[in-house]
C-alpha cells in the first residue's frame, strides 16, 4: 500500500505534466533572405540542468516573404535523425535511412511516416521567434 502512491504518481504524472513551450529568438528579421531556408539554433524548451550541449536544438527556418516565416523540425519523423536542406533540389534529405521530404515538409520517399512537423513562428520587436516544444518523434 505504501508503494501504491508513488507508483500511481509515476504512471499518472505524464497526463498532468505541463507542456514546455517557449518562444525562442533565432535572429533578426533582416538576417534572413527572402526565399532561403537556413538552419537556426536555440535552447531546448525544457533543458535539464546537466544537459550541457544537448540543451541546444535546431530547426530549418524559411523566410517566405517580408513578413512570413516557416519553421520545420530538424528531426526526421522516422527515428529522429537531423534532416538536411538541399537548396538546389528543393528537398529535405535524411541521411540515416534515405528519407526525403518535399519543400513543404511532405514525405516524398523513404520510411518517414509523417511530414516534417512545423513550429509556430512570429516576429516580435524585430526578432524572429520560434515556439519550441519537445522533439516530435512519432515512435
Ligand atoms: Fe530519417 Fe530514418 S531517421 S529516414
PDB file of C-alpha atoms and ligand atoms in Angstrom:
ATOM      1  CA  UNK A   1       0.000   0.000   0.000  1.00  0.00           C
ATOM      2  CA  UNK A   2       2.877   2.369   0.810  1.00  0.00           C
ATOM      3  CA  UNK A   3       4.267   1.869  -2.698  1.00  0.00           C
ATOM      4  CA  UNK A   4       0.918   2.444  -4.386  1.00  0.00           C
ATOM      5  CA  UNK A   5       1.038   6.251  -4.152  1.00  0.00           C
ATOM      6  CA  UNK A   6       4.491   6.751  -5.727  1.00  0.00           C
ATOM      7  CA  UNK A   7       3.777   4.171  -8.403  1.00  0.00           C
ATOM      8  CA  UNK A   8       0.427   5.740  -9.235  1.00  0.00           C
ATOM      9  CA  UNK A   9       2.122   9.153  -9.329  1.00  0.00           C
ATOM     10  CA  UNK A  10       4.781   7.860 -11.705  1.00  0.00           C
ATOM     11  CA  UNK A  11       2.152   6.376 -14.021  1.00  0.00           C
ATOM     12  CA  UNK A  12      -0.203   9.358 -13.974  1.00  0.00           C
ATOM     13  CA  UNK A  13       2.367  12.192 -13.975  1.00  0.00           C
ATOM     14  CA  UNK A  14       2.659  12.425 -17.786  1.00  0.00           C
ATOM     15  CA  UNK A  15      -1.087  13.080 -18.041  1.00  0.00           C
ATOM     16  CA  UNK A  16      -0.801  16.118 -15.788  1.00  0.00           C
ATOM     17  CA  UNK A  17       2.586  17.392 -16.877  1.00  0.00           C
ATOM     18  CA  UNK A  18       2.638  20.919 -18.280  1.00  0.00           C
ATOM     19  CA  UNK A  19       3.720  21.310 -21.863  1.00  0.00           C
ATOM     20  CA  UNK A  20       7.032  23.145 -22.100  1.00  0.00           C
ATOM     21  CA  UNK A  21       6.564  25.542 -24.978  1.00  0.00           C
ATOM     22  CA  UNK A  22       8.651  28.680 -25.008  1.00  0.00           C
ATOM     23  CA  UNK A  23       9.257  31.335 -27.650  1.00  0.00           C
ATOM     24  CA  UNK A  24      12.949  31.490 -28.542  1.00  0.00           C
ATOM     25  CA  UNK A  25      14.584  34.212 -30.627  1.00  0.00           C
ATOM     26  CA  UNK A  26      16.635  32.822 -33.501  1.00  0.00           C
ATOM     27  CA  UNK A  27      17.799  36.031 -35.160  1.00  0.00           C
ATOM     28  CA  UNK A  28      16.864  39.431 -36.510  1.00  0.00           C
ATOM     29  CA  UNK A  29      14.360  39.567 -39.368  1.00  0.00           C
ATOM     30  CA  UNK A  30      16.862  41.276 -41.673  1.00  0.00           C
ATOM     31  CA  UNK A  31      19.406  38.483 -41.173  1.00  0.00           C
ATOM     32  CA  UNK A  32      17.234  36.089 -43.217  1.00  0.00           C
ATOM     33  CA  UNK A  33      16.965  36.393 -47.012  1.00  0.00           C
ATOM     34  CA  UNK A  34      13.570  36.048 -48.629  1.00  0.00           C
ATOM     35  CA  UNK A  35      13.240  32.631 -50.283  1.00  0.00           C
ATOM     36  CA  UNK A  36      16.082  30.982 -48.369  1.00  0.00           C
ATOM     37  CA  UNK A  37      15.904  28.138 -45.868  1.00  0.00           C
ATOM     38  CA  UNK A  38      18.552  28.227 -43.162  1.00  0.00           C
ATOM     39  CA  UNK A  39      19.361  26.266 -40.031  1.00  0.00           C
ATOM     40  CA  UNK A  40      18.793  28.105 -36.764  1.00  0.00           C
ATOM     41  CA  UNK A  41      19.754  27.064 -33.254  1.00  0.00           C
ATOM     42  CA  UNK A  42      18.102  27.759 -29.941  1.00  0.00           C
ATOM     43  CA  UNK A  43      17.923  26.399 -26.418  1.00  0.00           C
ATOM     44  CA  UNK A  44      15.535  23.483 -25.927  1.00  0.00           C
ATOM     45  CA  UNK A  45      12.152  24.229 -24.359  1.00  0.00           C
ATOM     46  CA  UNK A  46      12.877  22.274 -21.197  1.00  0.00           C
ATOM     47  CA  UNK A  47      16.625  21.804 -20.749  1.00  0.00           C
ATOM     48  CA  UNK A  48      17.778  19.822 -17.758  1.00  0.00           C
ATOM     49  CA  UNK A  49      20.448  21.436 -15.562  1.00  0.00           C
ATOM     50  CA  UNK A  50      23.047  18.855 -16.627  1.00  0.00           C
ATOM     51  CA  UNK A  51      22.074  18.846 -20.330  1.00  0.00           C
ATOM     52  CA  UNK A  52      25.130  20.803 -21.486  1.00  0.00           C
ATOM     53  CA  UNK A  53      25.401  20.995 -25.258  1.00  0.00           C
ATOM     54  CA  UNK A  54      22.387  18.707 -25.653  1.00  0.00           C
ATOM     55  CA  UNK A  55      20.193  21.587 -24.442  1.00  0.00           C
ATOM     56  CA  UNK A  56      20.766  23.142 -27.868  1.00  0.00           C
ATOM     57  CA  UNK A  57      18.208  22.333 -30.529  1.00  0.00           C
ATOM     58  CA  UNK A  58      17.713  23.434 -34.108  1.00  0.00           C
ATOM     59  CA  UNK A  59      15.133  23.989 -36.819  1.00  0.00           C
ATOM     60  CA  UNK A  60      15.015  24.860 -40.507  1.00  0.00           C
ATOM     61  CA  UNK A  61      13.692  28.380 -40.975  1.00  0.00           C
ATOM     62  CA  UNK A  62      12.415  29.640 -44.332  1.00  0.00           C
ATOM     63  CA  UNK A  63      11.649  33.296 -44.993  1.00  0.00           C
ATOM     64  CA  UNK A  64       8.712  33.169 -47.408  1.00  0.00           C
ATOM     65  CA  UNK A  65       8.292  36.947 -47.838  1.00  0.00           C
ATOM     66  CA  UNK A  66       8.852  40.139 -45.893  1.00  0.00           C
ATOM     67  CA  UNK A  67       6.620  39.096 -43.004  1.00  0.00           C
ATOM     68  CA  UNK A  68       6.155  35.342 -43.267  1.00  0.00           C
ATOM     69  CA  UNK A  69       8.434  32.618 -41.931  1.00  0.00           C
ATOM     70  CA  UNK A  70       8.015  28.834 -41.745  1.00  0.00           C
ATOM     71  CA  UNK A  71       9.958  26.690 -39.271  1.00  0.00           C
ATOM     72  CA  UNK A  72      10.373  22.956 -39.782  1.00  0.00           C
ATOM     73  CA  UNK A  73      11.590  20.455 -37.246  1.00  0.00           C
ATOM     74  CA  UNK A  74      15.134  19.401 -37.982  1.00  0.00           C
ATOM     75  CA  UNK A  75      14.352  15.881 -36.772  1.00  0.00           C
ATOM     76  CA  UNK A  76      13.134  13.226 -39.192  1.00  0.00           C
ATOM     77  CA  UNK A  77       9.786  11.669 -38.268  1.00  0.00           C
ATOM     78  CA  UNK A  78      11.200   8.183 -38.782  1.00  0.00           C
ATOM     79  CA  UNK A  79      13.756   7.847 -35.991  1.00  0.00           C
ATOM     80  CA  UNK A  80      14.719  11.435 -35.305  1.00  0.00           C
ATOM     81  CA  UNK A  81      17.913  11.910 -37.286  1.00  0.00           C
ATOM     82  CA  UNK A  82      18.630  15.511 -38.322  1.00  0.00           C
ATOM     83  CA  UNK A  83      17.484  16.236 -41.860  1.00  0.00           C
ATOM     84  CA  UNK A  84      19.448  18.447 -44.259  1.00  0.00           C
ATOM     85  CA  UNK A  85      18.058  21.065 -46.614  1.00  0.00           C
ATOM     86  CA  UNK A  86      19.297  20.718 -50.193  1.00  0.00           C
ATOM     87  CA  UNK A  87      18.557  24.085 -51.789  1.00  0.00           C
ATOM     88  CA  UNK A  88      19.347  23.061 -55.374  1.00  0.00           C
ATOM     89  CA  UNK A  89      16.965  20.089 -55.162  1.00  0.00           C
ATOM     90  CA  UNK A  90      14.377  21.887 -53.001  1.00  0.00           C
ATOM     91  CA  UNK A  91      14.242  18.824 -50.760  1.00  0.00           C
ATOM     92  CA  UNK A  92      14.942  17.875 -47.182  1.00  0.00           C
ATOM     93  CA  UNK A  93      17.048  14.711 -47.021  1.00  0.00           C
ATOM     94  CA  UNK A  94      17.597  12.402 -44.082  1.00  0.00           C
ATOM     95  CA  UNK A  95      20.980  10.674 -44.234  1.00  0.00           C
ATOM     96  CA  UNK A  96      20.084   7.842 -41.857  1.00  0.00           C
ATOM     97  CA  UNK A  97      17.695   5.725 -43.943  1.00  0.00           C
ATOM     98  CA  UNK A  98      17.168   7.778 -47.080  1.00  0.00           C
ATOM     99  CA  UNK A  99      14.056   9.683 -46.054  1.00  0.00           C
ATOM    100  CA  UNK A 100      13.139  12.523 -48.407  1.00  0.00           C
ATOM    101  CA  UNK A 101      10.739  15.413 -47.828  1.00  0.00           C
ATOM    102  CA  UNK A 102       9.401  17.971 -50.289  1.00  0.00           C
ATOM    103  CA  UNK A 103       9.943  21.692 -49.808  1.00  0.00           C
ATOM    104  CA  UNK A 104       6.687  21.931 -47.830  1.00  0.00           C
ATOM    105  CA  UNK A 105       7.745  19.133 -45.478  1.00  0.00           C
ATOM    106  CA  UNK A 106       5.527  16.428 -47.004  1.00  0.00           C
ATOM    107  CA  UNK A 107       7.076  12.979 -47.328  1.00  0.00           C
ATOM    108  CA  UNK A 108       8.486  12.362 -50.813  1.00  0.00           C
ATOM    109  CA  UNK A 109      10.182   8.994 -50.318  1.00  0.00           C
ATOM    110  CA  UNK A 110      11.606   6.554 -47.802  1.00  0.00           C
ATOM    111  CA  UNK A 111      10.470   5.420 -44.366  1.00  0.00           C
ATOM    112  CA  UNK A 112       9.279   8.657 -42.670  1.00  0.00           C
ATOM    113  CA  UNK A 113       5.664   8.023 -41.614  1.00  0.00           C
ATOM    114  CA  UNK A 114       4.694  11.697 -41.319  1.00  0.00           C
ATOM    115  CA  UNK A 115       5.603  15.112 -42.777  1.00  0.00           C
ATOM    116  CA  UNK A 116       8.216  17.231 -41.050  1.00  0.00           C
ATOM    117  CA  UNK A 117       6.477  18.965 -38.147  1.00  0.00           C
ATOM    118  CA  UNK A 118       6.324  22.729 -38.181  1.00  0.00           C
ATOM    119  CA  UNK A 119       6.851  25.100 -35.294  1.00  0.00           C
ATOM    120  CA  UNK A 120       4.857  28.286 -34.832  1.00  0.00           C
ATOM    121  CA  UNK A 121       6.886  31.361 -35.842  1.00  0.00           C
ATOM    122  CA  UNK A 122       6.323  35.011 -35.003  1.00  0.00           C
ATOM    123  CA  UNK A 123       8.150  38.308 -35.396  1.00  0.00           C
ATOM    124  CA  UNK A 124       8.420  40.338 -32.219  1.00  0.00           C
ATOM    125  CA  UNK A 125      10.449  43.527 -31.803  1.00  0.00           C
ATOM    126  CA  UNK A 126      12.391  42.738 -34.963  1.00  0.00           C
ATOM    127  CA  UNK A 127      13.319  39.230 -33.784  1.00  0.00           C
ATOM    128  CA  UNK A 128      12.171  36.026 -35.426  1.00  0.00           C
ATOM    129  CA  UNK A 129      10.936  33.708 -32.700  1.00  0.00           C
ATOM    130  CA  UNK A 130      10.114  30.007 -32.777  1.00  0.00           C
ATOM    131  CA  UNK A 131       7.783  28.387 -30.287  1.00  0.00           C
ATOM    132  CA  UNK A 132       9.813  25.420 -29.150  1.00  0.00           C
ATOM    133  CA  UNK A 133       8.449  22.187 -27.807  1.00  0.00           C
ATOM    134  CA  UNK A 134       9.558  18.613 -27.286  1.00  0.00           C
ATOM    135  CA  UNK A 135      11.139  16.899 -30.277  1.00  0.00           C
ATOM    136  CA  UNK A 136       8.176  15.461 -32.241  1.00  0.00           C
ATOM    137  CA  UNK A 137       9.340  11.910 -32.867  1.00  0.00           C
ATOM    138  CA  UNK A 138       6.469   9.546 -33.627  1.00  0.00           C
ATOM    139  CA  UNK A 139       7.828   6.222 -32.413  1.00  0.00           C
TER     140      UNK A 139
HETATM  141 FE1  LIG B   1      15.231   9.615 -41.189  1.00  0.00          FE
HETATM  142 FE2  LIG B   1      15.221   7.011 -40.736  1.00  0.00          FE
HETATM  143  S1  LIG B   1      15.669   8.601 -39.332  1.00  0.00           S
HETATM  144  S2  LIG B   1      14.815   8.050 -42.593  1.00  0.00           S
END
